[in-house]
mmCIF file with all atom_site columns, C-alpha atoms in Angstrom:
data_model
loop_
_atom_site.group_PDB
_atom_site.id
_atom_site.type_symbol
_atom_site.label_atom_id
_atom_site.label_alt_id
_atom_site.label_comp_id
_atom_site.label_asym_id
_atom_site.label_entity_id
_atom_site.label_seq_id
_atom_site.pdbx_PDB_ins_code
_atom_site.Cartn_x
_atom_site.Cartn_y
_atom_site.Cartn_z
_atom_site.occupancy
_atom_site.B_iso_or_equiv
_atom_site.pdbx_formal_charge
_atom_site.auth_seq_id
_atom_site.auth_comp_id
_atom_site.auth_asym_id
_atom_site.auth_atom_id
_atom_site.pdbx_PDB_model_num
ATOM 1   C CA . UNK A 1 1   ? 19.030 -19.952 -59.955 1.00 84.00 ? 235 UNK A CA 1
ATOM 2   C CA . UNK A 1 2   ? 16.638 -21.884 -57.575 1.00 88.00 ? 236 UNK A CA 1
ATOM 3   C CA . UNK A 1 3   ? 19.639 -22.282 -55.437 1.00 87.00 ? 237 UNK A CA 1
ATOM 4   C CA . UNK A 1 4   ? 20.844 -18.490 -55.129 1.00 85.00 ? 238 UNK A CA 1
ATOM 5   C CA . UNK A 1 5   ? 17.430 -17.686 -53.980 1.00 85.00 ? 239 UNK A CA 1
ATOM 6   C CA . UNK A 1 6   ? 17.437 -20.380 -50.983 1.00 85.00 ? 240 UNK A CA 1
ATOM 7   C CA . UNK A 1 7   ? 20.732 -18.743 -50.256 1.00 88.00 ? 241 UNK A CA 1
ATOM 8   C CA . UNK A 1 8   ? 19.408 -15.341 -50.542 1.00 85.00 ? 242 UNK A CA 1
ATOM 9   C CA . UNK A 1 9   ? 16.535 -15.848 -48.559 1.00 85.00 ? 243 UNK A CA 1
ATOM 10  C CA . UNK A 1 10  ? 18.713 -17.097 -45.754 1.00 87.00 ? 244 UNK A CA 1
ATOM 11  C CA . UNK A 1 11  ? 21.282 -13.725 -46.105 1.00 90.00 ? 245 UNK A CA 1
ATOM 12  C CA . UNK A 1 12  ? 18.140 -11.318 -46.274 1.00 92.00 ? 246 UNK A CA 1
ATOM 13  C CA . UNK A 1 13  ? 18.443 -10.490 -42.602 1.00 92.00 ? 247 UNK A CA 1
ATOM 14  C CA . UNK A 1 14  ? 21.969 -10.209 -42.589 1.00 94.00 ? 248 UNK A CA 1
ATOM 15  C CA . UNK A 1 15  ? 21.656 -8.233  -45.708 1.00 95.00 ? 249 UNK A CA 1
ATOM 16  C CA . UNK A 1 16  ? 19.485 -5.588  -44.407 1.00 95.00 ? 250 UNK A CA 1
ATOM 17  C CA . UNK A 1 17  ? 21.046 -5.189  -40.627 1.00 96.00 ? 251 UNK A CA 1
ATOM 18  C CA . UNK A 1 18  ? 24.749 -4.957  -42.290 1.00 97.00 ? 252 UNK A CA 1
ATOM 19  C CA . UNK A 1 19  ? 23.255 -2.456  -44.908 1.00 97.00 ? 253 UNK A CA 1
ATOM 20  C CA . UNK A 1 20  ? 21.121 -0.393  -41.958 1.00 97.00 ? 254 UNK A CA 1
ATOM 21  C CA . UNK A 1 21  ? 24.553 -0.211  -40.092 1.00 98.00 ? 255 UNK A CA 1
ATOM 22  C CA . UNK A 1 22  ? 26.735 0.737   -43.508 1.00 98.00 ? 256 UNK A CA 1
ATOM 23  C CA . UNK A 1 23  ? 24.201 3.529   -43.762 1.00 98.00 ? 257 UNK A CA 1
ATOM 24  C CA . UNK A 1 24  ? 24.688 4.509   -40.050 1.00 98.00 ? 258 UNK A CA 1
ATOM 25  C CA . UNK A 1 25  ? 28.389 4.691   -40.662 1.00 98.00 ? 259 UNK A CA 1
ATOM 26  C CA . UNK A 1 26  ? 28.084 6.479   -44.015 1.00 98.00 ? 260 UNK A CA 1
ATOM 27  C CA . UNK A 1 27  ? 25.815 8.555   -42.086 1.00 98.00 ? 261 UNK A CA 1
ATOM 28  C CA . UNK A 1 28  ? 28.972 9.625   -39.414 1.00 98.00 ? 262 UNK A CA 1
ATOM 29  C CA . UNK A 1 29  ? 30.988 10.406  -42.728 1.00 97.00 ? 263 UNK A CA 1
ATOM 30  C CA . UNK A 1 30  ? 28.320 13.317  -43.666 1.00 97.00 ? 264 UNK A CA 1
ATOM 31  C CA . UNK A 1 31  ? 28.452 15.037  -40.172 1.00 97.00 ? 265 UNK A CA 1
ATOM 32  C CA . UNK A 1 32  ? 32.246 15.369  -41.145 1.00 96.00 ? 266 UNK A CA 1
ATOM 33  C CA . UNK A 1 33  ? 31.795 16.259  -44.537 1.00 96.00 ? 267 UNK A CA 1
ATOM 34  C CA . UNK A 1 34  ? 29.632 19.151  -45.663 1.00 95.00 ? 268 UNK A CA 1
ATOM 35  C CA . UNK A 1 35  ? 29.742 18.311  -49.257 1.00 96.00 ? 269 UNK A CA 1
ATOM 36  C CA . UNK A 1 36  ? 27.982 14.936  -48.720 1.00 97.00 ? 270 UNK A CA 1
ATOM 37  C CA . UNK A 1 37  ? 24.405 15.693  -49.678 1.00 97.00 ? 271 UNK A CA 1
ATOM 38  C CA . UNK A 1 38  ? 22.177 12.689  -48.351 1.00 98.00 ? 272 UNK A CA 1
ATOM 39  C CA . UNK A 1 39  ? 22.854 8.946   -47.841 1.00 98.00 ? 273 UNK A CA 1
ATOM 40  C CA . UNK A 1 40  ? 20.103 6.541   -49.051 1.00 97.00 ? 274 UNK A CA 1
ATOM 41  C CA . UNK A 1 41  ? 19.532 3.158   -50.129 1.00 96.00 ? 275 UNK A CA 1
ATOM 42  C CA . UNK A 1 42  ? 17.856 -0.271  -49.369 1.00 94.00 ? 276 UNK A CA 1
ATOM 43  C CA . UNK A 1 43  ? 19.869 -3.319  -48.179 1.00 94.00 ? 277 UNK A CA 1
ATOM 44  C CA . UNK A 1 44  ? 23.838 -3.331  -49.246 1.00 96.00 ? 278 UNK A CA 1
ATOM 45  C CA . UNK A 1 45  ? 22.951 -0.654  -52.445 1.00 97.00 ? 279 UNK A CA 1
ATOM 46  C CA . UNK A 1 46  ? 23.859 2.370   -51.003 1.00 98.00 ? 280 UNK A CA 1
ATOM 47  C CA . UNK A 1 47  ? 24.159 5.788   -52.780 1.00 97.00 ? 281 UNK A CA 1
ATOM 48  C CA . UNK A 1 48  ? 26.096 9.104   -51.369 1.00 97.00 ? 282 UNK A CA 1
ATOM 49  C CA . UNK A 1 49  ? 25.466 12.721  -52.740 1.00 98.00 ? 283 UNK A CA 1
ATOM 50  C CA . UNK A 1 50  ? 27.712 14.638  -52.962 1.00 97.00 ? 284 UNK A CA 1
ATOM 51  C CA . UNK A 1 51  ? 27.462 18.538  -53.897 1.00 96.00 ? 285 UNK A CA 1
ATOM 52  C CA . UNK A 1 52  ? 29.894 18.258  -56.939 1.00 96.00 ? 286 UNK A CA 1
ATOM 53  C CA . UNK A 1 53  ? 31.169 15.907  -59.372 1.00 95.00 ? 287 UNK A CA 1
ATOM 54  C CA . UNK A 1 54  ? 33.178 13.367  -57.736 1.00 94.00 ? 288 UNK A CA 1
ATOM 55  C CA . UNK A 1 55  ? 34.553 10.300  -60.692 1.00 93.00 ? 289 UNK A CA 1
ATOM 56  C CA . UNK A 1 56  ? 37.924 10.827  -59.858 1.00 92.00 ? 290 UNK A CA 1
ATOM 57  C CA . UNK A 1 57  ? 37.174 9.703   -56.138 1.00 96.00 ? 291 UNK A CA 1
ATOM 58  C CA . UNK A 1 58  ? 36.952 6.016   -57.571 1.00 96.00 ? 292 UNK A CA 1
ATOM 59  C CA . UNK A 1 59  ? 40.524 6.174   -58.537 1.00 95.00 ? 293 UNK A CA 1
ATOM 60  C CA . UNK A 1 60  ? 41.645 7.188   -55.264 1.00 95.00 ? 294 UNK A CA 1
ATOM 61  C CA . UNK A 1 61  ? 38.822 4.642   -53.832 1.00 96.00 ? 295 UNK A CA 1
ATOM 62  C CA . UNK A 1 62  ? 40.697 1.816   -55.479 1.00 96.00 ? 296 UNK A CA 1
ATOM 63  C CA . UNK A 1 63  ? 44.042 2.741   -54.089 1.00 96.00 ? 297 UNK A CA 1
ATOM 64  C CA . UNK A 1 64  ? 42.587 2.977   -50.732 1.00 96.00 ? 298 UNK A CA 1
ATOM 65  C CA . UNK A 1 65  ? 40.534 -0.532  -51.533 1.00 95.00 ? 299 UNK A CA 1
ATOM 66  C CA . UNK A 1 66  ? 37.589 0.560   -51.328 1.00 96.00 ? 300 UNK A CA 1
ATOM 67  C CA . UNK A 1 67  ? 35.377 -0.037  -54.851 1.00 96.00 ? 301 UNK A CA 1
ATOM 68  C CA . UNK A 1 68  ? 32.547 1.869   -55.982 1.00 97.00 ? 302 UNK A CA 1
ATOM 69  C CA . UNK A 1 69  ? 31.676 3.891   -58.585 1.00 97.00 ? 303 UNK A CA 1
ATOM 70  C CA . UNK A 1 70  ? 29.813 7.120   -59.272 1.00 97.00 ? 304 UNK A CA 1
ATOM 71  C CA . UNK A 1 71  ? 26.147 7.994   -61.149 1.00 96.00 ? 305 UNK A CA 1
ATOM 72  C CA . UNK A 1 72  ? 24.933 11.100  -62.167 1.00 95.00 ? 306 UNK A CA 1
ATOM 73  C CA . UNK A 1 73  ? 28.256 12.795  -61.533 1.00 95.00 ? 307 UNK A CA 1
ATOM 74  C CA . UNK A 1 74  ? 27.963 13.299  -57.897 1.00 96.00 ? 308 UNK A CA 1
ATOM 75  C CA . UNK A 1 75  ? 26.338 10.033  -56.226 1.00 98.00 ? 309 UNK A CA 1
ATOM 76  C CA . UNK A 1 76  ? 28.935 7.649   -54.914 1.00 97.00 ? 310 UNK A CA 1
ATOM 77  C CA . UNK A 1 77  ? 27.173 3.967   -55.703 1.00 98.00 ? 311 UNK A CA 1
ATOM 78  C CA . UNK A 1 78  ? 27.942 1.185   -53.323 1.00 97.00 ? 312 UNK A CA 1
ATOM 79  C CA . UNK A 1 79  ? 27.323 -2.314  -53.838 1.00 97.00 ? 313 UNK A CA 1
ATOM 80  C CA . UNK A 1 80  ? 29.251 -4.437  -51.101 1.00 97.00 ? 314 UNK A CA 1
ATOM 81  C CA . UNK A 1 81  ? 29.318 -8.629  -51.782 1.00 95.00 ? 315 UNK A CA 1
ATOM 82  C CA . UNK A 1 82  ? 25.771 -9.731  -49.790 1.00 92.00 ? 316 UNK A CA 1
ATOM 83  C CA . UNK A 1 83  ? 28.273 -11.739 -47.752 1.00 93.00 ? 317 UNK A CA 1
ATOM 84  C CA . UNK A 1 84  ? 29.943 -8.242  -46.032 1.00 96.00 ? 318 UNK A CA 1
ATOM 85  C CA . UNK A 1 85  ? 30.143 -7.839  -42.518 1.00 97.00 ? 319 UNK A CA 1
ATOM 86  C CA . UNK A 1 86  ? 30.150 -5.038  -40.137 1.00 98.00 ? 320 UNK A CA 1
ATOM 87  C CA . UNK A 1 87  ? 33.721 -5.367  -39.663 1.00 98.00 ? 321 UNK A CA 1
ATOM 88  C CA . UNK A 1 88  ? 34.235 -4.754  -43.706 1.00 98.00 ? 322 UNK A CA 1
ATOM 89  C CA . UNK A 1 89  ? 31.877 -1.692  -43.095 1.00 98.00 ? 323 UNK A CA 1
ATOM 90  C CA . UNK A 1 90  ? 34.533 -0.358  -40.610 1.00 98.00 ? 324 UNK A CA 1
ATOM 91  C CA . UNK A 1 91  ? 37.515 -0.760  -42.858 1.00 98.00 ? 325 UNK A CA 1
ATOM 92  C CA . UNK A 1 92  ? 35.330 0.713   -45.612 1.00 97.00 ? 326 UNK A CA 1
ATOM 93  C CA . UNK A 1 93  ? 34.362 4.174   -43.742 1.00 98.00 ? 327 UNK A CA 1
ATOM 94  C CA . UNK A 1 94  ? 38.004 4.139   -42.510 1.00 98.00 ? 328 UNK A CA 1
ATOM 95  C CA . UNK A 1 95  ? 38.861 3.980   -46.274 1.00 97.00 ? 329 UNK A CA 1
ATOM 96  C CA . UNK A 1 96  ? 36.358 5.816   -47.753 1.00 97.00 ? 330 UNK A CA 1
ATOM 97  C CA . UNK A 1 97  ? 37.116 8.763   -45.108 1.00 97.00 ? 331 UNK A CA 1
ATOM 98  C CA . UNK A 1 98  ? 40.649 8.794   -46.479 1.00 97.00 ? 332 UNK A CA 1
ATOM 99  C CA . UNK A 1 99  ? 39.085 9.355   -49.599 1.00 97.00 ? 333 UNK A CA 1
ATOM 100 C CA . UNK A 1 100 ? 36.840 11.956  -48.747 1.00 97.00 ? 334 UNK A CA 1
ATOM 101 C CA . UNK A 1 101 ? 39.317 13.767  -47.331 1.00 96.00 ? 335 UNK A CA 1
ATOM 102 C CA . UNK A 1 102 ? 41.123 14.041  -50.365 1.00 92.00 ? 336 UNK A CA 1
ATOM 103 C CA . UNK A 1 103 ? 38.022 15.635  -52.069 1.00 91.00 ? 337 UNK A CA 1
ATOM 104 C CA . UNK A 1 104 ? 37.639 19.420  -53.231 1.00 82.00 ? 338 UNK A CA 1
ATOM 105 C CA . UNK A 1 105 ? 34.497 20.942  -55.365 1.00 77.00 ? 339 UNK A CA 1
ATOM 106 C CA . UNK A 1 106 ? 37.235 23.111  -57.415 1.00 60.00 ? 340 UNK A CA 1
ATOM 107 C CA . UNK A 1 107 ? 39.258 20.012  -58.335 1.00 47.00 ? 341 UNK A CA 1
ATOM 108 C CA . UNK A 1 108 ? 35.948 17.986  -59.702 1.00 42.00 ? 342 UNK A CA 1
ATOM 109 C CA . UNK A 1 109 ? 35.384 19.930  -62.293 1.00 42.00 ? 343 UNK A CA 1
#
């Protein structure tokens, strides 16, 4: 345990400018998407509103490769590896946009 936190205390900065730019990029994927509510978080936990229930996005998340999962039936929960770059961050917008694309209020119910 003492370990991890020497390790985590190095990552910290990494952790929150990766996570300040995921946010930025989740950001983009609301001006494109009316449905998508807010985008919030601290560090690498991220959490996407949407304005319907969305669990059957993870399915389709996981054949794009993106994983996440979903709370309160309409926040899409992301919680990257504390070792993700910004480079993962752009194939996981690309992804997730695929995704999102996909989605439709009517067909979440």
């Amino acid at each position: 345990a003492l370990e991890f936190f020497e390790i985590l205390e190095e990552l910290l900065p990494s952790i929150n400018a990766v996570g300040g730019y995921f946010r930025m990029k989740l950001t983009e994927l609301m001006k494109r998407f009316s449905f998508i509510k807010d985008v919030r978080g601290q560090g690498l936990m991220i959490g996407m509103e949407t304005e319907f229930p969305c669990k059957q996005l993870v399915l389709q998340g996981m054949k794009e490769g993106v994983l996440f999962n979903v709370t309160h039936e309409n926040v899409i929960r992301l919680l990257p590896p504390y070792i993700l770059t910004e480079a993962d961050v752009d194939r996981a917008t690309i992804a997730l946009g695929k995704v999102l694309e996909t989605a439709r209020p009517d067909t979440e119910k």
